[in-house]
Every structure is written in C-alpha cells, then in structure tokens.
Short mmCIF file of C-alpha atoms in Angstrom, two decimals:
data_model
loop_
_atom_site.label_atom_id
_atom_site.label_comp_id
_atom_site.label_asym_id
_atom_site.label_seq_id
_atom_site.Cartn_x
_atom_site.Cartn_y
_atom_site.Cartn_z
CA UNK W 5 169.03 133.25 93.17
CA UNK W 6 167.63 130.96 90.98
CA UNK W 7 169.34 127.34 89.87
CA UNK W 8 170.32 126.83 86.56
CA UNK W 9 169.45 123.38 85.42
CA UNK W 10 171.68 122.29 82.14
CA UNK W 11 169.63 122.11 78.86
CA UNK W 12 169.24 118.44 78.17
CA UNK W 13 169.81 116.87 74.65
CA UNK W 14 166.33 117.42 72.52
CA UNK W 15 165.73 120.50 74.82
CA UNK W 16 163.65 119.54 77.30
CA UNK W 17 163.72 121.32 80.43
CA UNK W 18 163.23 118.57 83.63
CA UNK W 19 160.50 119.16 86.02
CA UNK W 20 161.06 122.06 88.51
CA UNK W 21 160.60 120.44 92.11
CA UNK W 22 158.22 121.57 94.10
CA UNK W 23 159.27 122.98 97.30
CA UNK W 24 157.48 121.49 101.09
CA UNK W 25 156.24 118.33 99.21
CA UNK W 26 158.19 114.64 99.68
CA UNK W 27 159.38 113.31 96.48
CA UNK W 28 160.49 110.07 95.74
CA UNK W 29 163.93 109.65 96.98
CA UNK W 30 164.15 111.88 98.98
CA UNK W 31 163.88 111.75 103.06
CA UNK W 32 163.00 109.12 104.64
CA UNK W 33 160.76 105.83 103.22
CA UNK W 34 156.92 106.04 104.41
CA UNK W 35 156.18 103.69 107.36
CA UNK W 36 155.11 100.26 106.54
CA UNK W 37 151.20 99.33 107.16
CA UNK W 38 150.30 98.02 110.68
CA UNK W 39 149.40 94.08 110.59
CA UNK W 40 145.70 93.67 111.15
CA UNK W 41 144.87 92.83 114.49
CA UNK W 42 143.47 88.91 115.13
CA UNK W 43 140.01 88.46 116.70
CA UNK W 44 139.79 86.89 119.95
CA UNK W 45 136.42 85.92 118.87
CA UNK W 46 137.39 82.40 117.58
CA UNK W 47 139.17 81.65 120.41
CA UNK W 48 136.55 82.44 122.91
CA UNK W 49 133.99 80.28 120.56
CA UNK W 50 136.62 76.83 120.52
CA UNK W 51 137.46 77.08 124.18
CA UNK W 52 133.45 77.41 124.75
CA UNK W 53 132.42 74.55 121.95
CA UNK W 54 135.24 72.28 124.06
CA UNK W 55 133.94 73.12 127.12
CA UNK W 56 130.22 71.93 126.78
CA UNK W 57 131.66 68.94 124.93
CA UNK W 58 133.83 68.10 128.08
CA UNK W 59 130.72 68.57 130.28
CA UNK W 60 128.54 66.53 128.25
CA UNK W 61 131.00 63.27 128.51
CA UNK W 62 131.24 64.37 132.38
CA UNK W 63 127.67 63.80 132.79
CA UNK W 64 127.20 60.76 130.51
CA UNK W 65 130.36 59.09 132.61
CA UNK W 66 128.02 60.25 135.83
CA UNK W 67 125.32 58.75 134.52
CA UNK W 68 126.56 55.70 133.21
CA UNK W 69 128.08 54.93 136.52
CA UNK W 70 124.94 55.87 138.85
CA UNK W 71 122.76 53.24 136.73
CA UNK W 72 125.48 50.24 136.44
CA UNK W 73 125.58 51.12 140.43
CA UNK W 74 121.86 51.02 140.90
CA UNK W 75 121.26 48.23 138.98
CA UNK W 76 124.43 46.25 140.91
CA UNK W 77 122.22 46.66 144.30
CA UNK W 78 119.14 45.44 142.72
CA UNK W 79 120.83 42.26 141.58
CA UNK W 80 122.51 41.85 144.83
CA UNK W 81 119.26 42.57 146.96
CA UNK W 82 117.50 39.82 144.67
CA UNK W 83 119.90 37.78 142.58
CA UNK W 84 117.33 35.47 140.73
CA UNK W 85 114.20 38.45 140.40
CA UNK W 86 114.81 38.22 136.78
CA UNK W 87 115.31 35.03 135.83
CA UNK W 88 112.84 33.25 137.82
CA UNK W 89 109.49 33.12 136.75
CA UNK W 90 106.42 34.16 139.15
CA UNK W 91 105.28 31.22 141.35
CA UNK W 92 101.69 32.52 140.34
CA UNK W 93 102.02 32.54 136.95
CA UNK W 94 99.90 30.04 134.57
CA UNK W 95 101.26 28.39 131.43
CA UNK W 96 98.68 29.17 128.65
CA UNK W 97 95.91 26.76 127.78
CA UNK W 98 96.59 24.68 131.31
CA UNK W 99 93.60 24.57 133.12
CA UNK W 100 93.63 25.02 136.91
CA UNK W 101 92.70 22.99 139.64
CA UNK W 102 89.40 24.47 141.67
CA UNK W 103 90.52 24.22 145.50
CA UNK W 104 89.27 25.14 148.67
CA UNK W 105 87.54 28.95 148.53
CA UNK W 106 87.99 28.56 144.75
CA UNK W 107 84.38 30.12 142.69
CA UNK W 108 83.71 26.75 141.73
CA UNK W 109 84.54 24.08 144.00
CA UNK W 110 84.88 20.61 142.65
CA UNK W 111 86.22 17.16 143.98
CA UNK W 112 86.31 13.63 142.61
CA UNK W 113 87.42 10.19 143.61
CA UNK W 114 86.81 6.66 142.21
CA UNK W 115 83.56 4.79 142.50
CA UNK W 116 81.89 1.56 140.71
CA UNK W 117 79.91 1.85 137.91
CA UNK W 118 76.23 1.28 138.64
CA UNK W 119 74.74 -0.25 135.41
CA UNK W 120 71.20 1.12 133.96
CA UNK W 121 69.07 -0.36 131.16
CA UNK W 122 70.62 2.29 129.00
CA UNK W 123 73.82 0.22 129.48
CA UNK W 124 75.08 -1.56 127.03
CA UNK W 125 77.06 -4.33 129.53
CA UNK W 126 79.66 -3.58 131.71
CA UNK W 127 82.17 -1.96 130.07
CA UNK W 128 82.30 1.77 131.65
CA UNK W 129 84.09 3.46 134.58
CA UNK W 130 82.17 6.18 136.37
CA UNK W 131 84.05 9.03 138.72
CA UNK W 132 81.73 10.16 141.48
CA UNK W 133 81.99 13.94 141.06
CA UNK W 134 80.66 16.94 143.63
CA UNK W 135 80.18 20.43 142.26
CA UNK W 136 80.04 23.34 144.94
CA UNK W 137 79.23 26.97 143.49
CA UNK W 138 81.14 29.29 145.49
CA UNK W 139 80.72 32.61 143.68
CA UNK W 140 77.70 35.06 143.52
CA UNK W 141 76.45 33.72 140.82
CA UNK W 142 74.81 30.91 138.89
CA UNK W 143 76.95 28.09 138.10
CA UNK W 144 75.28 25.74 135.28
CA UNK W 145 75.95 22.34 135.66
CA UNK W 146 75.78 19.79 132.84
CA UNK W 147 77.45 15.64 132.60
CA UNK W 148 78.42 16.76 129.23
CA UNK W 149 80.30 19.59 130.44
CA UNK W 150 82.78 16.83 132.20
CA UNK W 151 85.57 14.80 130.84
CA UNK W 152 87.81 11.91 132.41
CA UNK W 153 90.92 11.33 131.68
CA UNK W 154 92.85 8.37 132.14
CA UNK W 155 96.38 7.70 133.01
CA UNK W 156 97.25 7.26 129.59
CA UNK W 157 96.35 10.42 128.48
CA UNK W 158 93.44 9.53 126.87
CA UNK W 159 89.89 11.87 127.25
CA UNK W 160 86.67 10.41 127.66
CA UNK W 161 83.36 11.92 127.53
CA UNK W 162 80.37 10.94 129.46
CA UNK W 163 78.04 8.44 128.33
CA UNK W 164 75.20 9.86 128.52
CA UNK W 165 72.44 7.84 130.96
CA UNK W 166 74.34 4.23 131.75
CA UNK W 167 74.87 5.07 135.22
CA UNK W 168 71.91 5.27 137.25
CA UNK W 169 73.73 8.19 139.65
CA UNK W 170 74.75 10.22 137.02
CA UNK W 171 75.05 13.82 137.61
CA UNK W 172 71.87 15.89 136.95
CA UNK W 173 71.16 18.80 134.59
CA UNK W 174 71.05 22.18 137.13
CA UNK W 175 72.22 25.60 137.53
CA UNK W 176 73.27 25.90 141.10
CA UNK W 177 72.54 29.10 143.35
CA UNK W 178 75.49 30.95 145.03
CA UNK W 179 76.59 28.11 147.83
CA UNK W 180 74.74 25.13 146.05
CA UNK W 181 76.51 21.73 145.44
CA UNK W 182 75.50 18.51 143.49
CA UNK W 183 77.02 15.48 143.57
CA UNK W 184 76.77 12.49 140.88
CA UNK W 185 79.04 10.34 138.25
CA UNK W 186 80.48 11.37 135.19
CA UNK W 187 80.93 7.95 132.93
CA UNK W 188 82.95 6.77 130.13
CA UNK W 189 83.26 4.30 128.22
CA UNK W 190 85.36 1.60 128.87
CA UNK W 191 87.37 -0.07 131.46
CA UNK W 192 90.43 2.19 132.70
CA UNK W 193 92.18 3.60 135.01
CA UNK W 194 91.11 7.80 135.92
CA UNK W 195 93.64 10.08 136.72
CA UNK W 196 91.66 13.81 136.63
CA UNK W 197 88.45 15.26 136.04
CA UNK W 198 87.93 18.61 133.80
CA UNK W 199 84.69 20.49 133.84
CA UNK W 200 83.97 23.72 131.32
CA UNK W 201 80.60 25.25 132.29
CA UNK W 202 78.79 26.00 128.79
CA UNK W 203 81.58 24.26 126.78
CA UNK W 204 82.94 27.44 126.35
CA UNK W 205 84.09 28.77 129.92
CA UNK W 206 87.63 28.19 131.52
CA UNK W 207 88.06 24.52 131.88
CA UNK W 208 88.80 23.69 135.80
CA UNK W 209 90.23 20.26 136.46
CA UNK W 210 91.07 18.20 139.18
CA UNK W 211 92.85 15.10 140.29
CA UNK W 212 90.84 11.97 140.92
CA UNK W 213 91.44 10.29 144.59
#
C-alpha cells in the first residue's frame, strides 16, 4: 500500500524517501571526529635537550672545583713561588761578576801608579788587574777592553802607556792568566773593574779590593 503524499500548492510533488539510507533528521546524529592524538616526540626531545644541559653545568661545577682545589695545594705547598723572582735571575744590561770556576776569571785591588815618560805628571790612578782564561778557548786580552769606575759613578778608560806595568796586548790559551794595571786619568777613588773582550762581548765586572 502505497502513501499518499498531499499535492502541495504550485504542484510539486516532494521527494520520495529512499528506503535503508539515513536522512537528515532522522536516527541518531553521526559520531563526532576523534581528537588527534599528541606526539610524545617533543617531549622525549625537551627532557633530552635538559638533560645534557644539566650534565654539562655538572661537569663545569666538577671542573671548576678540581682546579680552584689544585691550585689551593700549590699555593699552600709554596706560598711565595709566584711572586718571588728566581734568585738566579739577571736584570738586563747588568753585567756579572766573574768568580771562582767562572770562563773568565778576573780579580782586582788597588795599587800606586807607576809613572812612565808617556806620563804627563802624576795625576792617574792605576788598578792592578789579573785575567785567568778558564774556558776552552781563547780569551783576547786588551787595556782598552777595561774600564774603572769610581765611587762616584763615574767611568774611566785606560790611558793608554803612562803606567810602566800596564797590562799587555795577548790572547790567552785555555788556563792562561796575565796580570798588569788598567789606568785612568785622574786622582780618585776605584770602586769596580769591567772588562768586554772585543768591545763587543758580555761585559764582566768586578769589585776592586
């Protein structure tokens, strides 16, 4: 038995339904769409990022700590290491003094001047130097390689021939020594004698007794 649908104004017939097939309205709504599920990925990546971060400042704190430590002992073991300079140690441009066992051994002490005809009168002070070579070499030995100087800071050089035992012109042999004066000019009072083989070596200087 078929239904029987009443004609509509304009005569239009409405849509038959069709039978088996959900139409709007009728039955119950479709189910809503599931939420998207949230990666786990991010939160594995922060924890990890936060982890090596947290091991990095565990290690620098380690570090930082072992050093300060180590560097505590060292200053404890030797407080003034640092500061203090080596006993050893020469302050540029000083010359140093040639001791006992030293390559060139030299010593000095006061003596009167002993006038020559080179002389002109009896204004001069000689030192009575002795030269010793030491080392396995040659040591050249010159009186215009030596200088006095006085108490007042003042250098002399030698005069050249007004003291009859003025040191001679040689080159010593390995364990050689020469003795003579080294003169200046004037009358004063000597406080140390410098010698620089060639002019141009390391000067060596010593205290006159």
């Amino acid at each position: 038995m078929s239904q029987q649908y009443p004609q509509q104004p304009g005569g239009d017939v409405p849509p038959q339904p069709v039978w088996g097939a959900p139409q709007q309205g009728w039955g119950a709504p479709p189910p809503p769409p599931l939420p998207p599920k949230k990666s786990s990925t991010g939160k594995i990546l922060g924890f990890g990022c936060l982890g090596i971060v947290a091991l990095v400042v565990v290690i620098g704190v380690i570090a930082a700590v072992a050093g300060g430590g180590g560097k505590r002992e060292i200053d404890k073991a030797d407080p003034g290491r640092s500061a203090a300079p080596s006993a050893t140690s020469s302050e540029p441009g000083k010359s140093e003094p040639a001791g006992e066992h030293a390559p060139v051994e030299i010593t000095a002490k006061r003596t009167s001047f002993t006038k020559s005809i080179l002389a002109e009168g009896d204004a001069y002070t000689s030192v009575s130097v002795t030269i010793r070579n030491n080392s396995g070499k040659k040591v050249s030995v010159n009186p215009l390689y030596f200088t006095v100087t006085d108490t007042g800071g003042t250098k002399h050089t030698d005069e050249l021939g007004v003291d009859e035992k003025q040191i001679e012109t040689v080159d010593l042999s390995p364990g050689e020594n020469i003795s003579g004066t080294v003169t200046g000019k004037g009358r004063f009072t000597p406080k140390y004698v410098t010698f620089t083989e060639d002019l141009f070596g390391d000067p060596i200087r010593v205290d006159v007794k």
